[in-house]
Coordinates of C-alpha atoms (C1' of nucleotides) in Angstrom, one line a residue:
Chain A
M1 CA 0.0 0.0 0.0
R2 CA 1.1 3.6 -0.4
L3 CA 0.2 7.1 0.6
A4 CA 1.0 9.5 -2.2
P5 CA 0.5 13.0 -0.8
N6 CA 1.3 16.2 -2.7
P7 CA 3.3 18.2 -0.1
N8 CA 1.8 21.6 -1.1
G9 CA 0.6 22.6 2.4
P10 CA -0.4 21.3 5.8
W11 CA -3.3 18.9 5.9
H12 CA -6.9 19.5 6.3
L13 CA -9.5 17.1 7.6
G14 CA -10.1 15.6 4.2
N15 CA -6.5 14.5 3.8
A16 CA -6.8 12.4 6.9
R17 CA -8.8 9.8 5.1
M18 CA -5.9 8.5 3.1
P19 CA -3.6 7.5 6.0
A20 CA -6.6 6.6 8.2
V21 CA -8.0 4.0 5.8
I22 CA -4.7 2.8 4.2
G23 CA -3.0 2.6 7.6
T24 CA -5.9 0.7 9.1
Y25 CA -5.8 -1.8 6.2
K26 CA -2.1 -2.1 6.6
H27 CA -2.5 -3.1 10.2
R28 CA -5.5 -5.3 9.5
Y29 CA -3.8 -7.3 6.7
D30 CA -0.3 -7.0 8.1
G31 CA 0.8 -5.1 5.0
W32 CA 3.6 -2.7 4.1
M33 CA 3.1 1.0 3.7
L34 CA 5.0 3.5 1.7
C35 CA 4.7 7.3 1.9
R36 CA 5.6 8.7 -1.4
F37 CA 5.6 12.5 -1.9
D38 CA 4.3 13.2 -5.4
D39 CA 6.1 16.5 -5.8
T40 CA 6.6 16.7 -9.5
D41 CA 5.1 20.1 -10.2
P42 CA 7.4 22.9 -9.1
E43 CA 5.0 25.5 -10.5
T44 CA 1.2 25.0 -10.3
K45 CA 1.1 22.9 -7.2
R46 CA 4.4 24.0 -5.9
P47 CA 5.6 22.0 -3.0
D48 CA 6.0 23.7 0.4
P49 CA 9.3 22.6 1.9
E50 CA 7.8 22.5 5.4
A51 CA 4.9 20.4 4.4
Y52 CA 7.0 17.2 4.0
D53 CA 7.6 16.9 7.7
A54 CA 4.3 18.4 8.7
I55 CA 2.6 15.6 6.7
L56 CA 4.7 12.9 8.3
D57 CA 3.8 14.4 11.7
A58 CA 0.1 14.4 10.8
I59 CA 0.3 10.7 9.8
S60 CA 1.9 10.0 13.2
Y61 CA -0.8 12.0 15.0
L62 CA -3.4 9.8 13.2
G63 CA -1.7 6.8 14.6
F64 CA 0.5 5.5 11.8
E65 CA 4.1 5.3 10.7
P66 CA 5.1 4.6 7.1
D67 CA 7.5 1.8 6.6
E68 CA 9.4 3.9 4.1
V69 CA 9.3 7.4 2.8
I70 CA 10.4 8.5 -0.6
R71 CA 10.1 11.7 -2.7
A72 CA 9.4 11.6 -6.4
S73 CA 11.7 14.6 -6.9
D74 CA 14.6 12.4 -5.9
R75 CA 13.8 9.9 -8.7
L76 CA 14.0 11.9 -11.9
P77 CA 16.8 9.7 -13.4
T78 CA 14.6 6.7 -13.0
Y79 CA 11.7 8.3 -14.8
Y80 CA 13.9 9.4 -17.6
E81 CA 15.3 5.9 -18.0
H82 CA 11.8 4.5 -18.3
A83 CA 10.7 7.2 -20.6
R84 CA 13.6 6.3 -23.0
E85 CA 12.7 2.7 -22.8
L86 CA 9.1 3.5 -23.6
I87 CA 10.1 5.6 -26.6
D88 CA 12.2 2.6 -27.9
L89 CA 9.2 0.4 -27.4
G90 CA 7.2 2.7 -29.6
G91 CA 5.1 3.7 -26.7
A92 CA 5.8 7.4 -26.6
Y93 CA 6.7 10.3 -28.9
T94 CA 7.7 13.9 -28.5
C95 CA 5.1 16.4 -29.7
S96 CA 5.3 20.1 -30.4
C97 CA 1.6 20.8 -30.9
S98 CA 0.2 23.5 -28.7
A99 CA -2.2 22.3 -26.0
E100 CA -5.1 23.9 -27.9
R101 CA -4.1 22.4 -31.2
F102 CA -3.7 18.9 -29.8
S103 CA -6.9 19.1 -27.9
E104 CA -8.8 19.9 -31.1
L105 CA -7.2 17.0 -32.9
K106 CA -7.8 14.7 -30.0
N107 CA -11.4 15.5 -29.7
A108 CA -11.8 14.8 -33.4
G109 CA -10.0 11.5 -32.9
K110 CA -7.2 12.5 -35.2
A111 CA -3.5 11.9 -34.7
C112 CA -1.1 14.8 -34.9
P113 CA 1.8 14.6 -37.4
H114 CA 4.4 14.0 -34.6
R115 CA 2.8 10.7 -33.7
E116 CA 4.5 8.9 -36.6
K117 CA 8.0 10.2 -36.1
S118 CA 10.8 7.7 -35.5
A119 CA 11.9 6.6 -32.1
S120 CA 15.3 8.0 -32.6
E121 CA 14.0 11.4 -33.4
S122 CA 11.8 11.3 -30.3
R123 CA 14.8 10.1 -28.3
A124 CA 16.8 13.1 -29.4
E125 CA 14.1 15.5 -28.7
F126 CA 13.4 14.0 -25.3
D127 CA 17.1 14.2 -24.5
A128 CA 17.0 17.8 -25.3
M129 CA 14.1 18.3 -23.0
V130 CA 15.9 16.6 -20.2
A131 CA 19.1 18.6 -20.9
G132 CA 17.1 21.8 -20.5
E133 CA 17.7 22.8 -24.1
T134 CA 14.1 23.3 -24.9
D135 CA 11.7 26.0 -23.8
P136 CA 8.6 25.2 -21.8
G137 CA 5.8 24.4 -24.2
E138 CA 8.1 23.6 -27.1
F139 CA 7.9 19.9 -26.6
V140 CA 6.1 17.4 -24.5
L141 CA 6.4 13.6 -24.4
R142 CA 3.2 11.8 -25.1
V143 CA 2.2 8.3 -24.5
R144 CA 0.9 6.6 -27.6
T145 CA -2.4 5.0 -26.5
D146 CA -5.3 4.9 -28.9
I147 CA -6.2 8.1 -30.6
T148 CA -9.7 6.9 -31.5
H149 CA -10.4 5.5 -28.0
P150 CA -14.1 6.2 -27.2
N151 CA -13.1 7.9 -24.0
P152 CA -11.3 11.1 -25.0
A153 CA -9.7 11.2 -21.6
L154 CA -7.4 8.3 -22.5
R155 CA -6.1 9.5 -25.9
D156 CA -2.4 10.1 -26.1
W157 CA -1.8 11.7 -22.8
V158 CA 1.2 13.8 -21.7
A159 CA 3.9 12.1 -19.7
F160 CA 6.6 14.8 -19.5
R161 CA 6.8 18.6 -19.9
V162 CA 9.4 21.2 -19.3
I163 CA 9.1 23.7 -16.4
D164 CA 11.6 26.5 -16.0
T165 CA 10.7 27.3 -12.3
P166 CA 13.2 25.5 -10.1
H167 CA 12.0 22.9 -7.7
P168 CA 12.0 24.3 -4.1
R169 CA 14.0 21.3 -2.9
E170 CA 17.7 22.0 -3.3
A171 CA 18.4 18.4 -4.4
A172 CA 15.9 18.7 -7.3
S173 CA 16.4 22.3 -8.3
E174 CA 18.4 21.6 -11.4
Y175 CA 15.7 19.5 -13.2
R176 CA 13.7 21.1 -15.9
C177 CA 11.9 18.1 -17.4
W178 CA 9.2 16.8 -15.1
P179 CA 6.9 13.8 -15.4
L180 CA 3.2 14.2 -14.8
L181 CA 1.4 12.2 -12.2
D182 CA 0.1 9.5 -14.5
F183 CA 3.6 8.6 -15.6
Q184 CA 5.5 9.1 -12.4
S185 CA 3.0 7.3 -10.2
A186 CA 2.6 4.4 -12.6
I187 CA 6.4 3.8 -12.7
D188 CA 6.8 4.2 -9.0
D189 CA 3.9 1.9 -8.1
H190 CA 5.5 -0.8 -10.1
L191 CA 9.1 -0.2 -8.9
T192 CA 8.0 -0.1 -5.3
S193 CA 6.0 -3.3 -5.6
I194 CA 2.7 -1.7 -4.7
T195 CA -0.1 -4.3 -4.7
H196 CA -3.1 -2.1 -3.7
I197 CA -3.9 1.5 -4.4
I198 CA -6.7 3.4 -2.7
R199 CA -7.4 6.9 -3.9
G200 CA -10.1 9.4 -5.1
I201 CA -12.5 9.0 -8.0
D202 CA -10.8 11.9 -9.6
L203 CA -8.1 9.4 -10.5
Q204 CA -10.5 6.8 -12.0
D205 CA -9.4 7.4 -15.5
S206 CA -5.8 7.5 -14.3
A207 CA -5.8 3.8 -13.8
K208 CA -6.9 3.3 -17.4
R209 CA -4.4 5.7 -18.7
Q210 CA -1.6 4.0 -16.8
G211 CA -2.9 0.7 -18.1
F212 CA -1.4 1.5 -21.4
L213 CA 2.0 2.0 -19.8
Y214 CA 1.8 -1.2 -17.9
D215 CA 0.9 -3.0 -21.2
Y216 CA 4.0 -1.6 -22.9
F217 CA 6.2 -2.7 -20.1
D218 CA 4.3 -5.9 -19.6
W219 CA 3.7 -5.2 -16.0
E220 CA 0.6 -6.1 -13.9
Y221 CA -1.5 -3.2 -12.6
P222 CA -2.2 -3.1 -8.9
E223 CA -5.6 -3.6 -7.4
V224 CA -7.2 -0.2 -7.2
I225 CA -10.1 1.2 -5.2
H226 CA -11.5 4.6 -5.8
W227 CA -13.6 6.6 -3.3
G228 CA -15.6 9.7 -3.5
K229 CA -15.0 13.1 -1.9
I230 CA -16.0 13.8 1.7
R231 CA -17.8 16.9 2.8
I232 CA -17.8 18.0 6.3
E233 CA -20.6 20.2 7.6
A234 CA -20.0 22.5 10.6
Y235 CA -17.3 24.5 9.0
D236 CA -17.8 27.9 7.3
V237 CA -14.3 27.6 5.8
P238 CA -14.0 25.6 2.6
M239 CA -11.9 22.5 2.9
S240 CA -9.1 23.0 0.4
T241 CA -5.5 23.7 1.0
S242 CA -5.4 26.8 -1.2
S243 CA -8.5 28.5 0.2
I244 CA -7.4 28.0 3.8
K245 CA -4.0 29.4 2.9
G246 CA -5.7 32.4 1.4
L247 CA -7.8 33.0 4.5
I248 CA -4.7 32.9 6.7
E249 CA -2.9 35.3 4.4
A250 CA -5.8 37.6 4.5
G251 CA -5.8 37.5 8.3
D252 CA -9.3 35.9 8.5
L253 CA -7.8 32.9 10.3
D254 CA -5.0 33.1 12.9
G255 CA -3.1 30.2 11.3
W256 CA -3.4 26.6 10.3
D257 CA -4.4 25.7 13.9
D258 CA -7.1 28.3 14.3
P259 CA -10.1 26.6 15.9
R260 CA -12.3 27.7 13.0
A261 CA -10.1 26.0 10.4
P262 CA -11.0 22.5 9.2
T263 CA -7.4 21.4 9.6
L264 CA -5.8 18.6 11.4
A265 CA -3.6 21.1 13.3
S266 CA -6.8 22.8 14.5
L267 CA -8.4 19.6 15.8
R268 CA -5.2 18.6 17.4
R269 CA -5.0 21.9 19.2
R270 CA -8.5 21.5 20.4
G271 CA -7.5 18.2 22.0
I272 CA -9.1 15.8 19.6
R273 CA -7.2 12.5 19.6
G274 CA -5.9 11.4 16.2
G275 CA -7.4 8.0 16.7
A276 CA -10.9 9.5 16.9
I277 CA -10.4 11.0 13.5
T278 CA -9.1 7.8 12.1
E279 CA -12.0 5.9 13.5
A280 CA -14.5 8.3 11.9
M281 CA -12.7 8.1 8.6
V282 CA -12.5 4.4 8.5
A283 CA -16.3 4.2 9.3
L284 CA -16.9 6.1 6.0
G285 CA -15.7 3.1 4.1
T286 CA -14.5 3.3 0.5
S287 CA -17.7 3.9 -1.4
T288 CA -17.3 5.8 -4.7
N289 CA -20.1 8.0 -3.7
D290 CA -19.4 11.4 -2.1
A291 CA -19.9 11.2 1.7
D292 CA -20.9 13.7 4.3
L293 CA -18.9 13.2 7.4
S294 CA -20.7 14.6 10.4
I295 CA -18.3 16.2 12.8
S296 CA -20.3 14.6 15.6
A297 CA -18.9 11.2 14.5
I298 CA -15.5 12.5 15.3
Y299 CA -16.7 14.0 18.6
A300 CA -18.4 10.8 19.6
A301 CA -15.3 8.8 19.0
N302 CA -13.2 11.3 20.8
R303 CA -15.5 11.5 23.8
E304 CA -15.1 7.8 24.2
R305 CA -11.4 8.3 24.5
I306 CA -11.2 11.2 26.9
D307 CA -14.2 11.2 29.2
E308 CA -12.9 8.7 31.7
A309 CA -9.6 10.5 32.1
A310 CA -10.6 14.1 32.0
D311 CA -10.7 16.0 35.3
R312 CA -13.8 18.1 36.0
A313 CA -13.6 21.8 36.6
F314 CA -15.8 24.8 36.8
L315 CA -15.9 27.6 34.2
V316 CA -18.4 30.5 34.0
R317 CA -18.5 32.5 30.9
D318 CA -20.8 35.5 30.8
S319 CA -21.2 35.8 34.5
I320 CA -22.6 37.7 37.5
A321 CA -21.2 37.9 41.0
K322 CA -23.3 37.6 44.2
T323 CA -22.4 37.8 47.8
V324 CA -23.0 34.5 49.6
I325 CA -24.3 34.7 53.2
G326 CA -23.8 31.8 55.6
S327 CA -22.2 29.2 53.4
P328 CA -19.3 26.9 54.3
E329 CA -15.9 28.3 53.4
T330 CA -15.1 25.8 50.7
G331 CA -16.9 23.8 48.1
E332 CA -15.7 20.3 47.5
P333 CA -16.9 18.9 44.2
P334 CA -15.3 15.6 43.0
V335 CA -12.4 15.6 40.6
H336 CA -14.3 13.0 38.5
P337 CA -17.8 11.7 39.3
N338 CA -17.0 8.2 38.2
H339 CA -13.7 8.1 40.2
T340 CA -14.4 9.2 43.8
E341 CA -11.0 7.8 44.7
W342 CA -9.4 10.7 42.8
G343 CA -10.7 13.0 45.6
V344 CA -12.3 16.4 45.6
R345 CA -11.3 19.9 44.5
E346 CA -11.3 22.4 47.3
I347 CA -12.7 25.7 46.1
P348 CA -12.8 28.6 48.5
V349 CA -16.0 30.7 48.5
G350 CA -14.5 33.9 50.0
G351 CA -17.9 35.4 50.7
A352 CA -19.0 35.8 47.1
V353 CA -19.4 33.7 44.0
R354 CA -19.8 34.1 40.3
I355 CA -22.2 32.1 38.2
E356 CA -23.3 32.3 34.6
R357 CA -25.8 35.0 34.0
E358 CA -28.2 32.5 32.4
D359 CA -28.2 30.4 35.5
L360 CA -29.2 33.2 37.9
P361 CA -32.5 32.2 39.4
P362 CA -35.3 34.7 39.7
N363 CA -35.5 36.6 43.0
G364 CA -36.7 34.3 45.7
E365 CA -35.8 31.1 43.9
R366 CA -33.1 28.7 44.8
V367 CA -30.2 27.2 42.9
W368 CA -27.7 24.5 43.9
L369 CA -24.1 25.5 43.7
K370 CA -22.4 22.3 42.8
G371 CA -20.2 20.9 45.5
L372 CA -21.2 23.6 47.9
G373 CA -25.0 23.5 48.6
C374 CA -28.2 25.2 48.0
V375 CA -28.7 29.0 48.1
R376 CA -31.7 31.3 47.7
H377 CA -31.5 34.4 45.6
T378 CA -32.5 37.2 47.9
R379 CA -32.6 40.8 46.7
D380 CA -29.0 41.1 45.7
A381 CA -27.2 38.2 47.4
F382 CA -27.3 34.4 47.8
E383 CA -28.5 33.2 51.2
F384 CA -27.2 29.7 52.1
V385 CA -30.1 27.3 52.5
G386 CA -28.3 24.0 53.3
T387 CA -26.8 20.8 51.9
D388 CA -29.8 18.5 51.8
I389 CA -29.6 17.1 48.3
D390 CA -33.2 16.2 48.4
V391 CA -34.2 19.7 47.2
V392 CA -32.4 18.8 43.9
R393 CA -33.9 15.3 43.7
E394 CA -37.4 16.2 44.7
E395 CA -37.9 19.8 44.2
E396 CA -36.0 20.2 40.9
V397 CA -33.7 22.9 42.1
P398 CA -31.2 23.5 39.2
V399 CA -27.6 22.6 39.7
V400 CA -25.0 25.0 38.4
Q401 CA -21.2 25.5 38.4
W402 CA -19.7 28.5 40.1
V403 CA -16.3 30.1 40.9
P404 CA -15.3 32.4 43.8
A405 CA -15.9 36.0 42.9
D406 CA -12.5 37.2 44.2
D407 CA -10.2 34.3 43.6
A408 CA -11.0 32.9 40.2
R409 CA -8.6 32.5 37.3
E410 CA -9.2 34.4 34.1
L411 CA -9.7 32.1 31.2
L412 CA -10.0 32.5 27.5
L413 CA -11.9 29.7 25.8
R414 CA -11.4 29.6 22.0
T415 CA -14.1 27.8 20.1
P416 CA -14.9 27.2 16.4
E417 CA -17.7 29.8 16.9
G418 CA -15.6 32.4 18.5
D419 CA -13.8 33.3 21.7
H420 CA -15.3 33.4 25.2
E421 CA -13.8 35.3 28.1
G422 CA -14.6 33.7 31.5
W423 CA -13.5 32.7 34.9
A424 CA -12.3 29.3 36.0
E425 CA -12.0 27.8 39.4
P426 CA -8.6 28.4 41.2
G427 CA -6.3 25.5 40.5
I428 CA -6.9 25.5 36.7
E429 CA -3.5 27.3 36.4
D430 CA -1.8 24.1 37.6
Y431 CA -2.8 22.1 34.6
P432 CA 0.1 21.9 32.1
P433 CA -0.5 22.6 28.4
D434 CA -2.0 19.7 26.5
E435 CA -4.1 18.5 29.4
V436 CA -7.8 18.0 28.6
V437 CA -10.4 18.8 31.3
Q438 CA -14.1 18.9 31.2
F439 CA -15.7 22.2 32.2
E440 CA -18.9 20.9 33.8
R441 CA -22.0 21.9 31.9
V442 CA -19.9 23.5 29.2
G443 CA -17.8 20.8 27.6
F444 CA -14.3 19.4 27.2
A445 CA -11.4 21.7 26.5
R446 CA -7.7 21.4 26.1
I447 CA -5.4 23.6 28.1
D448 CA -3.4 25.5 25.5
R449 CA -1.1 27.7 27.6
Q450 CA -0.7 29.3 31.0
D451 CA 0.0 33.0 30.8
E452 CA 1.0 35.2 33.7
D453 CA -2.5 36.0 34.8
R454 CA -4.7 34.1 32.3
T455 CA -5.3 30.5 31.1
V456 CA -6.0 29.9 27.4
A457 CA -8.0 26.8 26.6
Y458 CA -9.3 25.4 23.3
F459 CA -12.8 24.0 23.3
T460 CA -13.0 20.4 22.2
H461 CA -16.7 19.5 22.1
S462 CA -19.5 19.0 24.5
Chain B
rG1 C1' -20.6 17.0 -26.6
rC2 C1' -17.7 12.2 -25.5
rU3 C1' -16.4 8.7 -21.5
rC4 C1' -16.6 6.7 -16.7
rU5 C1' -19.2 6.0 -12.0
rG6 C1' -22.9 6.0 -8.2
rG7 C1' -28.0 6.4 -5.8
rU8 C1' -30.2 2.0 1.6
rG9 C1' -33.2 6.3 7.8
rG10 C1' -30.6 13.3 9.3
rU11 C1' -25.4 11.2 8.6
rG12 C1' -22.2 6.9 7.7
rU13 C1' -22.5 1.7 7.0
rA14 C1' -24.0 -3.9 6.3
rG15 C1' -26.8 -6.6 2.7
rU16 C1' -26.5 -6.1 -4.0
rC17 C1' -21.6 -10.2 -7.3
rC18 C1' -24.4 -16.1 -6.1
rG19 C1' -32.9 -13.3 -5.7
rG20 C1' -35.8 -16.1 -0.5
rC21 C1' -33.0 -16.6 6.6
rC22 C1' -34.2 -8.5 5.0
rA23 C1' -41.6 -6.7 8.0
rA24 C1' -33.5 -4.6 6.1
rU25 C1' -27.6 -4.6 10.2
rC26 C1' -24.6 -1.7 13.3
rA27 C1' -22.9 3.1 14.7
rU28 C1' -24.0 8.1 15.2
rA29 C1' -28.0 11.7 15.5
rU30 C1' -32.7 13.3 17.6
rC31 C1' -36.5 12.6 21.5
rA32 C1' -38.3 10.4 26.1
rC33 C1' -37.5 7.9 30.6
rC34 C1' -33.9 5.8 34.4
rC35 C1' -29.2 6.9 36.9
rU36 C1' -26.7 11.3 38.5
rC37 C1' -24.8 17.4 43.0
rU38 C1' -22.7 18.1 34.6
rC39 C1' -26.6 19.2 29.4
rA40 C1' -20.6 14.1 30.5
rC41 C1' -20.5 8.7 31.2
rG42 C1' -23.8 4.5 31.8
rG43 C1' -28.8 2.0 31.1
rU44 C1' -33.9 1.5 28.7
rG45 C1' -37.1 2.7 24.9
rA46 C1' -38.7 5.4 20.6
rU47 C1' -38.0 7.9 15.8
rG48 C1' -36.3 7.0 11.0
rA49 C1' -34.3 4.2 4.7
rC50 C1' -34.0 0.3 -0.1
rC51 C1' -34.4 7.4 -6.1
rG52 C1' -39.1 6.7 -9.4
rG53 C1' -41.8 3.6 -12.9
rG54 C1' -42.3 -0.8 -15.6
rG55 C1' -40.6 -6.0 -16.4
rU56 C1' -38.8 -11.2 -15.1
rU57 C1' -40.1 -14.5 -10.9
rC58 C1' -43.9 -18.3 -6.5
rG59 C1' -40.6 -14.5 -4.4
rA60 C1' -36.6 -8.4 -6.0
rA61 C1' -32.8 -3.7 -1.9
rU62 C1' -30.6 -7.6 -4.8
rC63 C1' -31.6 -9.4 -12.0
rC64 C1' -33.4 -6.5 -16.8
rC65 C1' -35.4 -2.0 -19.2
rC66 C1' -36.7 3.2 -19.1
rG67 C1' -36.5 7.6 -16.5
rC68 C1' -34.8 11.1 -12.5
rC69 C1' -30.8 12.9 -9.6
rG70 C1' -25.6 13.1 -8.2
rG71 C1' -20.1 12.7 -8.6
rA72 C1' -15.7 12.3 -11.8
rG73 C1' -12.5 12.7 -16.3
rC74 C1' -11.7 14.7 -21.4
rA75 C1' -4.9 19.9 -18.3
rC76 C1' 2.1 20.8 -20.6
rC77 C1' -2.4 20.0 -11.8
rA78 C1' -2.0 16.3 -8.2

RNA sequence: GCUCUGGUGGUGUAGUCCGGCCAAUCAUAUCACCCUCUCACGGUGAUGACCGGGGUUCGAAUCCCCGCCGGAGCACCA
C-alpha cells in the first residue's frame, strides 16, 4: 500500500482519510506502507518545503508510521530511464503541438503529425528536454495510446513537460523536465511493488491511462479502489489547502491551527485524539459516492477516548457575582464523578461567587451550587439554605457551576464559533498545556497555555 | 458533446456479485425515561431508509429496461 500526498501545504481534515484508511488496512492485513511524496510540479502545485515533515507528523498523529518514505523529486533519473525505454518500445513520442491544437485533434479522434516520427527522433528531442535545451511548451512527451479510443480522456496523454521554475528542494532544483502524475505514479507503483492502491475517484481514468504504460512494459497493474469526496458540515471555511492558505494570508484565520479552520492542526490543538479522526474516517468506508462526514462522529469517537480520564472543573462564561451569606468556606466537588478515589477539589468561596448570568434564578428562587450546597436568591445576594440534596432530587432545584468571585482564574476559551472570556476555578492554572479537562455543563477543553494571569484553553466539544 | 461512475433512515454503513434466513444490520444523531450534585459517562425505549416507474419471478434492496438525480475525467495539476 502507499500514501501519495502532494506536499503543497499542511493537511486539512479531508486529507486524513488516506492515511486513516490505508494505515488501518495495513495493520489489518499485516501489510507494508510507503509514503511517497508526489512533488513533480514545481509550478502550479508548488511543494511547500515545510509540508513534508508536517505531513509525516500528521500521519503519526493519526496513529500510523510509514515503513518507508520517498520523494518523487529524488527519482527523476529513474523516470527518464523508463521514458527512454518507452520511446524505444514505440510507446511514446515527442510532440510540439500547442495544447489547444492537440486538444482539437484529439477531440476529433485525429492523430497529430508527430505521432509517426521515428523513435530515434523522439529520443533526441526528449534528451534535449531533459538537458534543459528546450523552452517550456516547445515539446512534450506523449504516451501513444489509442487516438480513437471512445473515452477522449485516454487518448495520447502527456507524460513529461518542461518547467523553468526550479523545484523548491535543493536536491531537485536543477531538473527542468518533469513527469506528470500518471507517468511518475505508474512507474513508482510498479518499482516499489505496490499491490493495492486506494485513492479518489478523480483518478479513476488515471488507472486506465496508466494501463497503457503497464501494457508496454508488460507489468501487472495493482488492485485499485476509488472513493468519493468527503464533505464536512460544521465549517464555514471551505476544505481546500489553497483556500485555507488564502484566508490565513488575509488575516481571517490566525493560522493553520485556528479553531475555526478545518485542519488537522486545529483539531489537534482542540484536544481531539488522532485515533478519533481515524475511527470516523474508517467508518466512512470506501464507497465511490461522495460522503458527508458529520463532525459529531469524530466528537463521539473522541468523547469515548477522553471522558474517563478528564478531570472536571468549573468555568463560568458570561457571569454575574453575588455575595453569599452563611455558606461553608469551601466547596468540594469531586475531581471525577466516576472516580471518587481521585478525591475532591477544594474551592474557596470567599464570601461571594460568580455564576453564569443565564443560571441566575429569579428573585426568591433557589439554585444548587455544585459541590457547595443550596442557596436562595434574595434581593442582591445568595442566602445559604443547606446541603440537603433532596431539594435537587425532589424539588428540581437546578444545579450549576460557580467560581469564587474574588479568587477565580481568568480564562480565554477559544471555540470554532468564537472566543469566550470567562473565569475558571482556582487550580486551573496548575494544569500543564495539552491536558484535557471537562468544564462541567460547558464541555471538554484542552489547556493550551498558562500566561502570567490568564489561562488559554481550546474548546474540544461538549 | 464524449467517456466513466454511483444512488439503503438526518449522517455513515451492512446486505447487492451467487434473488428467499431483509416486515433490512450496526454506529452516530434526535427525542423520552432511568441513573446522576454536569446538558458528560452508563442504562432502557422510541423515531427514521431500499431514487421513481415498468418488467422477469412463487418471491426483487438484490436481476433486466426506461426515466430522474448526483459525482468524476476529457490539463504541458495532483
